[in-house]
């Protein structure tokens, strides 16, 4: 018997999105030729926040693991990069990848401890973990102790032959990290694990009864996110050229802003964190001169969005237009039925 | 050959004993009906067999293996699937994807085999037309049908159905009975908790009556349903008055 059905995943909108995204990616990859040095730096920062928000969103929006301690991995990645580059002479760009692997490895023993905690207790536990990391790295005098350390000029010069080339390389690495983070989330959600993840988000009871290993699924997501967050952290501090415990494990910079981005963009959507990052940087670049008033405006925007569009701006938009740019759902089409 | 044996199952919540020393055994391919008033502990018995809840005492053997200590997901992999009395759909997924979860994780089948099984089950349970509807948008009856479809997709050897006929119209009920008899014909063993007695009688080989967590009667369906104990429970009379 011929197969009387087919499984479709893409939609018209998603095919157009794929083309637009590729064009945008090509344009962004060419930025060193059309953007100034300051713009490249800013874009690098934007990419790192796209990555952080996308990863946090996977954790909170899909796996139900609301962490307020992802700065643990940002800081760990930063310090890992400095240690690898300074003590072992590893090329900084390679060190970013190694920092990611180290972050994932450290998450494996950490996860079982945190997973014993539920809901709000889990959130607090992640924060405590980040503080433990901060206090731990502050004790390492060879990494500058409590006051931090700068990346030696020799290491920086070792990235590439000339300064423009170095800045170009660093920029591309940032772009690659953002693309990797988004790609990771999309591929994961489209896979078997994604099916399990969406199922257990809706009902853990039914998931367990249908044979899904909840613990292992969450562990996989937590470890994957930890690894990529550490890579992003390594990049962030390579760009900053200086790391200190307070900057590396800042709950404000690496978690509060990231949650702000995910919440205003739309938790539980792939598009949300990207939209949120753009809005966040627009606000920051136009209002940052206002000092504390800027923070008050950020707070007001967050409150307004949460009240008026609890699904975030992208969630609000998607609900009205029915538009999904990145398809993770499956449609079954029967050949004996017209659509 | 017996597929399921439960001996001396007990479960207490504080001072309340919801399952009180219940034993049962089920032959391969057999269908057992469970009746009893609301709050009698029928669903708890399912929770114990499926592994959602651990018993305080007693043991459960499935297919010759002691499964008392196994979590629900591993019992599912061995072939025990259940529907929930109160539907727990994966609301953010389509009906097809809900069923796919059952197919993909129950037997740990390949992607293609799971897809084929999911589509097959959608047709078998009459949910084909709703395949691409989000489960959150289904009616209550459709959600109950989805509960059964999802469990069935895992290709169980023992299927536990918890009150899936309530609220159906007569033609729907006939259709459901036909579907369940079709499942039985494939050799699946069945335990079915149901208040709609005539639907139950059209399917099961044996009926067990539970009241206050205890097994109070068991045997040939019609004989049990016409017995004094059942009359007493369902008519609110005690046994002497019923026969007095």
Coordinates of C-alpha atoms in Angstrom, one line a residue:
Chain A
X1 CA 0.0 0.0 0.0
X2 CA 1.3 3.4 -0.9
X3 CA 1.8 5.8 2.0
X4 CA -1.4 7.7 2.3
X5 CA 0.0 10.6 4.3
X6 CA 3.0 12.9 4.6
X7 CA 4.5 14.9 7.4
X8 CA 5.1 18.6 6.7
X9 CA 7.0 21.0 8.8
X10 CA 7.6 24.1 6.7
X11 CA 5.0 26.7 5.9
X12 CA 5.0 29.5 3.2
X13 CA 6.1 32.0 5.9
X14 CA 8.9 29.8 7.1
X15 CA 10.3 29.2 3.6
X16 CA 10.3 33.0 3.1
X17 CA 11.9 33.5 6.5
X18 CA 14.6 31.0 5.7
X19 CA 15.6 33.0 2.6
X20 CA 15.4 36.4 4.4
X21 CA 17.4 35.0 7.3
X22 CA 20.1 33.7 4.9
X23 CA 20.3 37.1 3.2
X24 CA 20.4 38.9 6.5
X25 CA 23.1 36.6 7.7
X26 CA 25.2 37.3 4.6
X27 CA 24.8 41.0 5.1
X28 CA 25.8 40.7 8.7
X29 CA 28.7 38.5 7.9
X30 CA 29.9 41.3 5.5
X31 CA 29.5 43.9 8.2
X32 CA 33.3 44.5 8.6
X33 CA 33.2 46.0 5.1
X34 CA 30.3 48.3 5.7
X35 CA 30.3 49.1 9.4
X36 CA 32.7 51.1 11.6
X37 CA 34.7 49.7 14.4
X38 CA 32.4 50.9 17.1
X39 CA 29.4 49.4 15.3
X40 CA 31.2 46.0 15.0
X41 CA 31.8 46.1 18.8
X42 CA 28.1 46.9 19.4
X43 CA 26.9 44.2 17.0
X44 CA 29.2 41.7 18.8
X45 CA 27.5 42.7 22.0
X46 CA 24.1 42.3 20.4
X47 CA 24.9 38.8 19.2
X48 CA 26.1 37.7 22.6
X49 CA 22.8 38.9 24.1
X50 CA 20.8 37.1 21.3
X51 CA 22.7 34.0 22.3
X52 CA 22.2 34.4 26.1
X53 CA 18.4 35.2 25.7
X54 CA 17.8 32.4 23.2
X55 CA 19.5 29.9 25.6
X56 CA 17.7 31.2 28.7
X57 CA 14.4 31.0 26.8
X58 CA 15.1 27.3 26.0
X59 CA 15.7 26.6 29.7
X60 CA 12.8 28.6 31.1
X61 CA 10.3 28.8 28.2
X62 CA 10.6 25.2 27.1
X63 CA 12.1 23.1 29.8
X64 CA 10.4 25.0 32.7
X65 CA 13.8 25.5 34.4
X66 CA 13.6 29.2 35.4
X67 CA 17.2 30.0 36.2
X68 CA 18.3 33.3 37.7
X69 CA 21.9 32.1 37.9
X70 CA 23.0 31.7 34.3
X71 CA 25.8 34.2 35.1
X72 CA 27.5 31.3 36.7
X73 CA 28.2 29.9 33.2
X74 CA 28.9 33.3 31.6
X75 CA 31.5 34.0 34.3
X76 CA 32.9 30.5 34.3
X77 CA 33.3 30.7 30.5
X78 CA 35.1 34.1 30.8
X79 CA 37.5 32.8 33.5
X80 CA 38.0 29.5 31.6
X81 CA 39.1 31.5 28.5
X82 CA 41.6 33.6 30.5
X83 CA 43.0 30.5 32.3
X84 CA 43.4 28.5 29.0
X85 CA 44.9 31.4 27.1
X86 CA 47.2 32.6 29.9
X87 CA 48.4 29.4 31.5
X88 CA 48.2 26.9 28.7
X89 CA 48.9 29.2 25.8
X90 CA 45.7 28.0 24.0
X91 CA 44.7 30.3 21.0
X92 CA 41.8 32.5 22.4
X93 CA 39.4 31.4 19.6
X94 CA 40.0 27.8 20.3
X95 CA 39.8 28.6 24.0
X96 CA 36.2 29.8 23.5
X97 CA 35.2 26.3 22.3
X98 CA 37.1 24.6 25.1
X99 CA 35.5 26.9 27.6
X100 CA 32.1 25.8 26.3
X101 CA 33.0 22.1 26.7
X102 CA 34.3 22.8 30.2
X103 CA 31.1 24.6 31.1
X104 CA 29.0 21.7 29.9
X105 CA 31.2 19.2 31.9
X106 CA 30.8 21.3 35.1
X107 CA 27.1 21.4 34.6
X108 CA 26.8 17.6 34.7
X109 CA 27.5 17.2 38.4
X110 CA 25.8 20.5 39.2
X111 CA 22.5 19.6 37.6
X112 CA 21.5 16.7 39.9
X113 CA 22.0 19.1 42.9
X114 CA 19.8 21.8 41.4
X115 CA 17.1 19.4 40.1
X116 CA 16.4 18.4 43.6
X117 CA 14.8 21.8 43.9
X118 CA 11.5 22.8 42.4
X119 CA 10.2 26.1 41.0
X120 CA 11.2 29.1 43.0
X121 CA 13.7 27.0 45.0
X122 CA 15.4 25.9 41.8
X123 CA 15.7 29.6 40.8
X124 CA 17.2 30.6 44.1
X125 CA 19.5 27.5 43.9
X126 CA 20.9 28.6 40.6
X127 CA 21.6 32.1 42.0
X128 CA 23.4 30.6 45.0
X129 CA 25.4 28.4 42.6
X130 CA 26.5 31.6 40.7
X131 CA 27.6 33.2 44.0
X132 CA 29.6 30.1 44.9
X133 CA 31.4 30.4 41.5
X134 CA 32.0 34.1 42.1
X135 CA 33.4 33.6 45.5
X136 CA 35.4 30.6 44.3
X137 CA 37.1 32.5 41.4
X138 CA 37.8 35.5 43.7
X139 CA 40.1 33.2 45.7
X140 CA 42.3 32.4 42.7
X141 CA 45.1 34.9 43.0
X142 CA 46.7 33.8 39.7
X143 CA 43.5 35.0 38.0
X144 CA 43.6 38.4 39.8
X145 CA 41.7 37.4 42.9
X146 CA 38.9 39.8 43.9
X147 CA 40.0 42.6 41.7
X148 CA 40.3 40.7 38.4
X149 CA 42.9 40.6 35.6
X150 CA 43.4 41.9 32.1
X151 CA 44.3 39.6 29.1
X152 CA 48.0 40.1 28.5
X153 CA 48.8 42.1 25.4
X154 CA 50.8 39.1 24.0
X155 CA 47.7 36.9 24.1
X156 CA 45.6 39.5 22.4
X157 CA 48.2 40.1 19.7
X158 CA 48.3 36.3 19.2
X159 CA 44.7 36.2 17.9
X160 CA 45.6 37.6 14.5
X161 CA 48.4 39.4 12.8
X162 CA 46.8 42.9 12.7
X163 CA 44.3 44.8 14.7
X164 CA 41.6 45.1 11.9
X165 CA 41.9 41.4 11.2
X166 CA 41.6 40.6 14.9
X167 CA 38.5 42.7 15.2
X168 CA 37.0 41.1 12.1
X169 CA 37.7 37.6 13.5
X170 CA 36.2 38.4 16.9
X171 CA 33.1 39.9 15.2
X172 CA 32.6 36.7 13.1
X173 CA 33.0 34.6 16.2
X174 CA 30.2 36.5 17.9
X175 CA 28.0 36.0 14.9
X176 CA 28.8 32.3 14.8
X177 CA 27.9 32.0 18.5
X178 CA 24.5 33.6 18.0
X179 CA 23.8 31.5 15.0
X180 CA 25.0 28.4 16.9
X181 CA 22.7 29.2 19.8
X182 CA 19.7 29.7 17.6
X183 CA 20.5 26.7 15.5
X184 CA 20.9 24.5 18.6
X185 CA 17.5 25.5 19.9
X186 CA 15.7 25.1 16.6
X187 CA 17.3 21.7 15.9
X188 CA 16.7 20.5 19.4
X189 CA 13.1 21.5 19.3
X190 CA 12.5 19.8 16.0
X191 CA 14.1 16.6 17.3
X192 CA 12.7 13.8 19.4
X193 CA 14.0 15.6 22.5
X194 CA 12.1 18.7 21.5
X195 CA 8.9 16.5 21.3
X196 CA 9.6 15.3 24.8
X197 CA 10.4 18.8 26.0
X198 CA 7.2 20.3 24.7
X199 CA 5.2 17.3 26.1
X200 CA 6.6 17.6 29.6
X201 CA 6.1 21.4 29.6
X202 CA 2.4 20.7 29.1
X203 CA 2.0 17.7 31.4
X204 CA 4.8 16.0 33.3
X205 CA 2.3 13.4 34.6
X206 CA 1.2 12.3 31.1
X207 CA 4.8 12.5 29.8
X208 CA 6.1 10.1 32.4
X209 CA 3.2 7.7 31.8
X210 CA 4.0 7.7 28.1
X211 CA 7.6 6.7 28.6
X212 CA 9.5 10.0 28.6
X213 CA 12.5 10.2 30.8
X214 CA 11.8 13.7 32.3
X215 CA 15.0 13.9 34.3
X216 CA 17.3 13.0 31.4
X217 CA 15.5 15.3 29.0
X218 CA 15.9 18.2 31.4
X219 CA 19.5 17.3 32.1
X220 CA 20.4 17.3 28.4
X221 CA 18.9 20.7 27.9
X222 CA 20.5 22.1 31.1
X223 CA 24.0 20.8 30.1
X224 CA 23.7 21.9 26.5
X225 CA 22.6 25.4 27.6
X226 CA 25.4 25.6 30.1
X227 CA 28.0 24.7 27.4
X228 CA 26.8 27.4 25.0
X229 CA 26.3 30.0 27.7
X230 CA 29.9 29.4 28.8
X231 CA 31.0 29.8 25.2
X232 CA 29.1 33.1 25.0
X233 CA 30.7 34.2 28.3
X234 CA 34.1 33.3 27.0
X235 CA 33.5 35.5 24.0
X236 CA 32.1 38.4 26.1
X237 CA 35.2 38.6 28.2
X238 CA 37.5 38.2 25.1
X239 CA 35.8 41.3 23.7
X240 CA 36.1 43.1 27.1
X241 CA 39.8 42.0 27.5
X242 CA 39.4 42.1 31.2
X243 CA 37.6 39.8 33.7
X244 CA 36.8 40.3 37.4
X245 CA 34.5 38.3 39.7
X246 CA 31.9 41.1 40.0
X247 CA 31.7 41.6 36.2
X248 CA 31.8 38.0 35.3
X249 CA 29.1 36.8 37.7
X250 CA 26.9 39.9 37.6
X251 CA 23.3 38.9 38.0
X252 CA 22.3 42.2 36.6
X253 CA 24.2 42.1 33.3
X254 CA 23.8 38.4 32.5
X255 CA 20.5 37.4 33.9
X256 CA 18.3 40.4 34.7
X257 CA 18.8 42.0 31.3
X258 CA 18.5 38.6 29.6
X259 CA 15.2 37.9 31.4
X260 CA 14.0 41.4 30.4
X261 CA 14.8 40.6 26.7
X262 CA 13.1 37.2 26.8
X263 CA 10.0 38.5 28.6
X264 CA 9.4 41.5 26.3
X265 CA 10.2 39.5 23.2
X266 CA 8.2 36.5 24.1
X267 CA 9.0 33.5 26.3
X268 CA 8.6 30.1 24.6
X269 CA 9.1 31.3 21.1
X270 CA 12.2 31.2 19.0
X271 CA 11.6 34.6 17.5
X272 CA 11.0 36.3 20.9
X273 CA 14.5 36.6 22.2
X274 CA 15.7 38.1 18.9
X275 CA 13.0 40.7 18.8
X276 CA 13.6 41.4 22.5
X277 CA 17.3 41.9 22.0
X278 CA 16.7 44.4 19.2
X279 CA 14.3 46.4 21.4
X280 CA 16.6 46.2 24.4
X281 CA 19.5 47.6 22.4
X282 CA 17.4 50.3 20.7
X283 CA 16.3 51.5 24.2
X284 CA 19.8 51.3 25.5
X285 CA 21.5 53.1 22.6
X286 CA 18.9 55.9 22.6
X287 CA 18.3 56.3 26.3
X288 CA 21.5 55.2 28.1
X289 CA 22.7 58.9 28.5
X290 CA 19.7 59.4 30.8
X291 CA 21.4 57.4 33.6
X292 CA 19.1 56.1 36.2
X293 CA 16.0 57.3 34.3
X294 CA 17.0 54.8 31.6
X295 CA 16.6 52.0 34.1
X296 CA 13.3 53.3 35.2
X297 CA 12.1 53.4 31.6
X298 CA 13.3 49.8 31.1
X299 CA 11.3 48.7 34.2
X300 CA 8.2 50.6 33.0
X301 CA 8.5 48.9 29.5
X302 CA 8.8 45.5 31.2
X303 CA 5.7 46.1 33.4
X304 CA 3.7 47.5 30.5
X305 CA 4.5 44.5 28.3
X306 CA 3.8 42.0 31.0
X307 CA 0.4 43.6 31.6
X308 CA -0.6 44.2 28.1
X309 CA 1.1 41.4 26.2
X310 CA 2.0 38.6 28.7
X311 CA 3.2 36.5 25.8
X312 CA 5.7 39.2 24.9
X313 CA 5.7 41.3 21.8
X314 CA 6.3 38.5 19.4
X315 CA 3.8 36.3 21.2
X316 CA 1.2 39.1 20.9
X317 CA 2.0 39.6 17.2
X318 CA 2.0 35.9 16.4
X319 CA -1.4 35.4 18.2
X320 CA -2.9 38.1 16.0
X321 CA -1.4 37.1 12.7
X322 CA -1.0 33.3 13.2
X323 CA 2.5 33.7 11.9
X324 CA 5.3 31.3 12.8
X325 CA 8.6 32.1 11.1
X326 CA 10.5 29.1 12.5
X327 CA 8.4 26.0 12.3
X328 CA 9.0 23.3 15.0
X329 CA 5.5 21.8 14.8
X330 CA 4.6 18.9 12.5
X331 CA 1.6 18.8 10.2
X332 CA 0.2 15.5 8.9
X333 CA -1.3 15.8 5.4
X334 CA -3.5 12.9 4.2
X335 CA -3.3 12.3 0.5
X336 CA -7.0 11.4 0.3
X337 CA -8.0 14.7 1.7
X338 CA -7.9 18.1 0.2
X339 CA -6.2 20.6 2.6
Chain B
X1 CA -0.9 -17.4 31.1
X2 CA -1.2 -14.4 33.4
X3 CA 0.2 -11.0 32.3
X4 CA -0.5 -9.1 35.5
X5 CA -0.6 -10.1 39.1
X6 CA -1.1 -7.7 42.0
X7 CA -0.9 -9.1 45.5
X8 CA -2.0 -7.3 48.7
X9 CA -1.8 -3.8 47.3
X10 CA -2.4 -1.1 49.9
X11 CA -2.1 2.7 49.8
X12 CA -2.9 5.2 52.5
X13 CA -3.0 9.0 52.5
X14 CA -2.7 9.9 56.1
X15 CA -5.5 8.3 58.0
X16 CA -7.4 7.5 54.7
X17 CA -6.9 4.1 53.2
X18 CA -7.6 4.4 49.5
X19 CA -6.5 0.9 48.5
X20 CA -6.9 -1.8 51.1
X21 CA -5.2 -5.2 50.5
X22 CA -6.4 -5.6 46.9
X23 CA -5.2 -8.5 44.8
X24 CA -6.0 -9.2 41.2
X25 CA -4.7 -11.2 38.3
X26 CA -5.2 -10.8 34.6
X27 CA -4.7 -13.3 31.9
X28 CA -3.0 -12.4 28.6
X29 CA -5.6 -11.1 26.3
X30 CA -8.2 -10.9 29.0
X31 CA -10.4 -7.8 29.7
X32 CA -11.3 -6.9 33.2
X33 CA -13.9 -4.3 34.1
X34 CA -13.8 -2.3 37.4
X35 CA -16.9 -0.7 38.8
X36 CA -17.5 1.0 42.1
X37 CA -18.8 4.4 43.5
X38 CA -16.9 7.6 43.1
X39 CA -14.1 7.8 45.6
X40 CA -13.9 4.0 46.0
X41 CA -10.2 4.0 44.9
X42 CA -10.5 2.8 41.4
X43 CA -8.2 5.4 39.9
X44 CA -5.7 4.9 42.7
X45 CA -5.5 1.3 41.7
X46 CA -4.6 2.4 38.2
X47 CA -2.0 4.7 39.6
X48 CA -0.5 1.8 41.4
X49 CA -0.5 -0.5 38.4
X50 CA 0.9 2.2 36.1
X51 CA 3.5 3.3 38.5
X52 CA 2.4 6.9 39.1
X53 CA 2.0 6.1 42.8
X54 CA 4.0 3.6 44.9
X55 CA 2.1 1.2 47.1
X56 CA 2.6 1.1 50.9
X57 CA 2.4 -2.6 50.8
X58 CA 2.0 -5.4 48.2
X59 CA 3.7 -6.3 44.9
X60 CA 3.0 -6.1 41.2
X61 CA 4.3 -8.5 38.7
X62 CA 4.0 -7.8 35.0
X63 CA 4.8 -10.5 32.4
X64 CA 6.6 -12.5 35.0
X65 CA 8.7 -9.6 36.3
X66 CA 8.4 -7.7 39.6
X67 CA 7.7 -4.1 38.6
X68 CA 6.8 -2.8 42.0
X69 CA 9.8 -0.5 42.2
X70 CA 9.8 0.6 38.5
X71 CA 8.8 4.2 37.6
X72 CA 5.9 4.8 35.3
X73 CA 8.0 5.4 32.2
X74 CA 9.8 2.1 32.5
X75 CA 6.5 0.3 33.0
X76 CA 5.4 2.0 29.8
X77 CA 8.4 0.7 28.0
X78 CA 7.5 -2.8 29.2
X79 CA 4.0 -2.4 27.8
X80 CA 1.7 -0.8 30.4
X81 CA -0.2 2.2 29.0
X82 CA -3.0 4.2 30.6
X83 CA -5.5 6.9 29.9
X84 CA -6.3 9.5 32.6
X85 CA -9.8 10.0 33.8
X86 CA -9.2 13.8 33.7
X87 CA -7.5 14.3 30.4
X88 CA -4.0 15.6 30.4
X89 CA -3.5 16.6 26.8
X90 CA -0.3 18.3 25.6
X91 CA -2.2 21.5 24.8
X92 CA 0.6 23.2 22.9
X93 CA 0.9 20.3 20.4
X94 CA -1.4 19.1 17.7
X95 CA -3.5 16.0 18.1
X96 CA -1.1 14.2 15.8
X97 CA 1.9 15.2 17.8
X98 CA 0.3 14.1 21.0
X99 CA -0.2 10.6 19.6
X100 CA 3.3 10.7 18.1
X101 CA 4.7 11.2 21.7
X102 CA 3.0 7.9 22.7
X103 CA 4.4 6.1 19.6
X104 CA 7.9 7.6 19.8
X105 CA 8.6 7.1 23.5
X106 CA 6.5 4.1 24.4
X107 CA 8.3 1.5 22.4
X108 CA 11.3 3.7 21.5
X109 CA 10.6 3.1 17.9
X110 CA 12.3 4.8 14.9
X111 CA 11.0 8.1 13.7
X112 CA 9.3 6.7 10.6
X113 CA 7.8 3.7 12.5
X114 CA 6.4 6.1 15.1
X115 CA 4.9 8.4 12.4
X116 CA 3.2 5.4 10.8
X117 CA 1.9 4.1 14.1
X118 CA 0.6 7.6 15.1
X119 CA -1.3 8.0 11.8
X120 CA -2.7 4.4 12.2
X121 CA -3.9 5.2 15.7
X122 CA -5.5 8.5 14.6
X123 CA -7.6 6.5 12.0
X124 CA -8.4 3.8 14.5
X125 CA -9.7 6.2 17.1
X126 CA -11.5 8.5 14.7
X127 CA -9.3 11.5 15.4
X128 CA -7.9 11.7 11.8
X129 CA -9.9 14.8 11.0
X130 CA -8.5 16.6 14.1
X131 CA -4.9 15.6 13.3
X132 CA -3.6 19.2 13.0
X133 CA -5.8 20.8 15.6
X134 CA -4.1 21.9 18.8
X135 CA -5.0 19.5 21.6
X136 CA -5.9 22.6 23.7
X137 CA -8.7 23.3 21.2
X138 CA -10.3 19.9 21.3
X139 CA -13.7 19.2 23.0
X140 CA -13.8 17.2 26.2
X141 CA -15.0 14.1 24.3
X142 CA -12.2 14.5 21.8
X143 CA -9.7 14.9 24.7
X144 CA -10.9 11.6 26.2
X145 CA -10.5 9.9 22.9
X146 CA -7.0 11.4 22.6
X147 CA -6.2 9.9 26.0
X148 CA -7.0 6.5 24.6
X149 CA -5.2 7.2 21.3
X150 CA -2.0 8.3 23.0
X151 CA -1.9 5.2 25.2
X152 CA -2.7 3.0 22.3
X153 CA 0.1 4.5 20.2
X154 CA 2.7 3.2 22.7
X155 CA 1.7 -0.2 21.5
X156 CA 0.8 -1.6 24.9
X157 CA 0.4 -5.1 26.0
X158 CA -1.8 -4.0 28.9
X159 CA -4.1 -1.0 28.4
X160 CA -5.7 0.8 31.4
X161 CA -8.7 2.8 30.4
X162 CA -10.2 5.2 33.0
X163 CA -13.8 6.3 32.4
X164 CA -13.7 7.1 28.7
X165 CA -17.4 6.4 27.9
X166 CA -19.0 8.9 30.2
X167 CA -20.9 11.6 28.3
X168 CA -20.9 9.8 25.0
X169 CA -24.1 9.6 22.9
X170 CA -25.4 6.1 22.2
X171 CA -24.0 5.9 18.7
X172 CA -20.6 7.2 19.9
X173 CA -20.7 4.6 22.7
X174 CA -21.3 1.8 20.2
X175 CA -18.4 3.1 18.1
X176 CA -16.2 3.2 21.2
X177 CA -17.1 -0.4 22.1
X178 CA -16.2 -1.5 18.5
X179 CA -12.9 0.3 18.7
X180 CA -12.0 -1.3 22.1
X181 CA -13.0 -4.7 20.8
X182 CA -10.8 -4.1 17.8
X183 CA -7.9 -3.4 20.2
X184 CA -8.6 -6.6 22.1
X185 CA -8.6 -8.5 18.9
X186 CA -4.9 -7.6 18.5
X187 CA -4.2 -9.5 21.8
X188 CA -4.0 -6.4 24.1
X189 CA -5.0 -7.1 27.7
X190 CA -7.4 -4.6 29.1
X191 CA -8.5 -3.2 32.4
X192 CA -11.4 -0.7 32.1
X193 CA -12.9 1.5 34.9
X194 CA -16.3 2.5 33.7
X195 CA -19.7 3.7 35.0
X196 CA -21.4 3.1 31.7
X197 CA -22.2 -0.5 32.6
X198 CA -23.7 -1.6 29.3
X199 CA -20.6 -0.5 27.4
X200 CA -18.5 -2.5 29.9
X201 CA -20.6 -5.6 29.5
X202 CA -20.1 -5.5 25.8
X203 CA -16.4 -5.8 26.2
X204 CA -15.1 -7.4 29.4
X205 CA -14.7 -11.0 30.4
X206 CA -14.8 -10.4 34.1
X207 CA -15.9 -7.6 36.5
X208 CA -14.4 -6.5 39.8
X209 CA -16.3 -4.3 42.3
X210 CA -14.4 -1.9 44.5
X211 CA -15.8 0.0 47.5
X212 CA -13.9 1.9 50.2
X213 CA -10.6 0.7 48.7
X214 CA -11.5 -3.0 49.0
X215 CA -12.4 -5.6 46.5
X216 CA -15.9 -6.7 47.4
X217 CA -16.9 -8.8 44.5
X218 CA -15.4 -10.3 41.3
X219 CA -16.6 -12.7 38.7
X220 CA -18.7 -13.2 35.6
X221 CA -19.9 -9.7 34.5
X222 CA -23.7 -10.2 34.5
X223 CA -23.7 -12.3 37.7
X224 CA -21.6 -9.6 39.5
X225 CA -23.7 -6.7 38.3
X226 CA -26.9 -8.4 39.4
X227 CA -25.4 -9.3 42.8
X228 CA -26.6 -7.9 46.1
X229 CA -23.4 -6.0 46.8
X230 CA -23.6 -4.1 43.6
X231 CA -27.2 -3.4 44.1
X232 CA -26.4 -2.1 47.5
X233 CA -23.7 0.2 46.3
X234 CA -25.6 1.6 43.3
X235 CA -29.0 1.7 44.8
X236 CA -27.9 3.1 48.1
X237 CA -29.5 0.2 49.9
X238 CA -27.8 -2.3 52.2
X239 CA -27.8 -5.9 51.1
X240 CA -30.5 -7.1 53.4
X241 CA -33.0 -4.5 52.4
X242 CA -32.3 -5.2 48.8
X243 CA -33.3 -8.8 49.3
X244 CA -35.7 -8.2 52.1

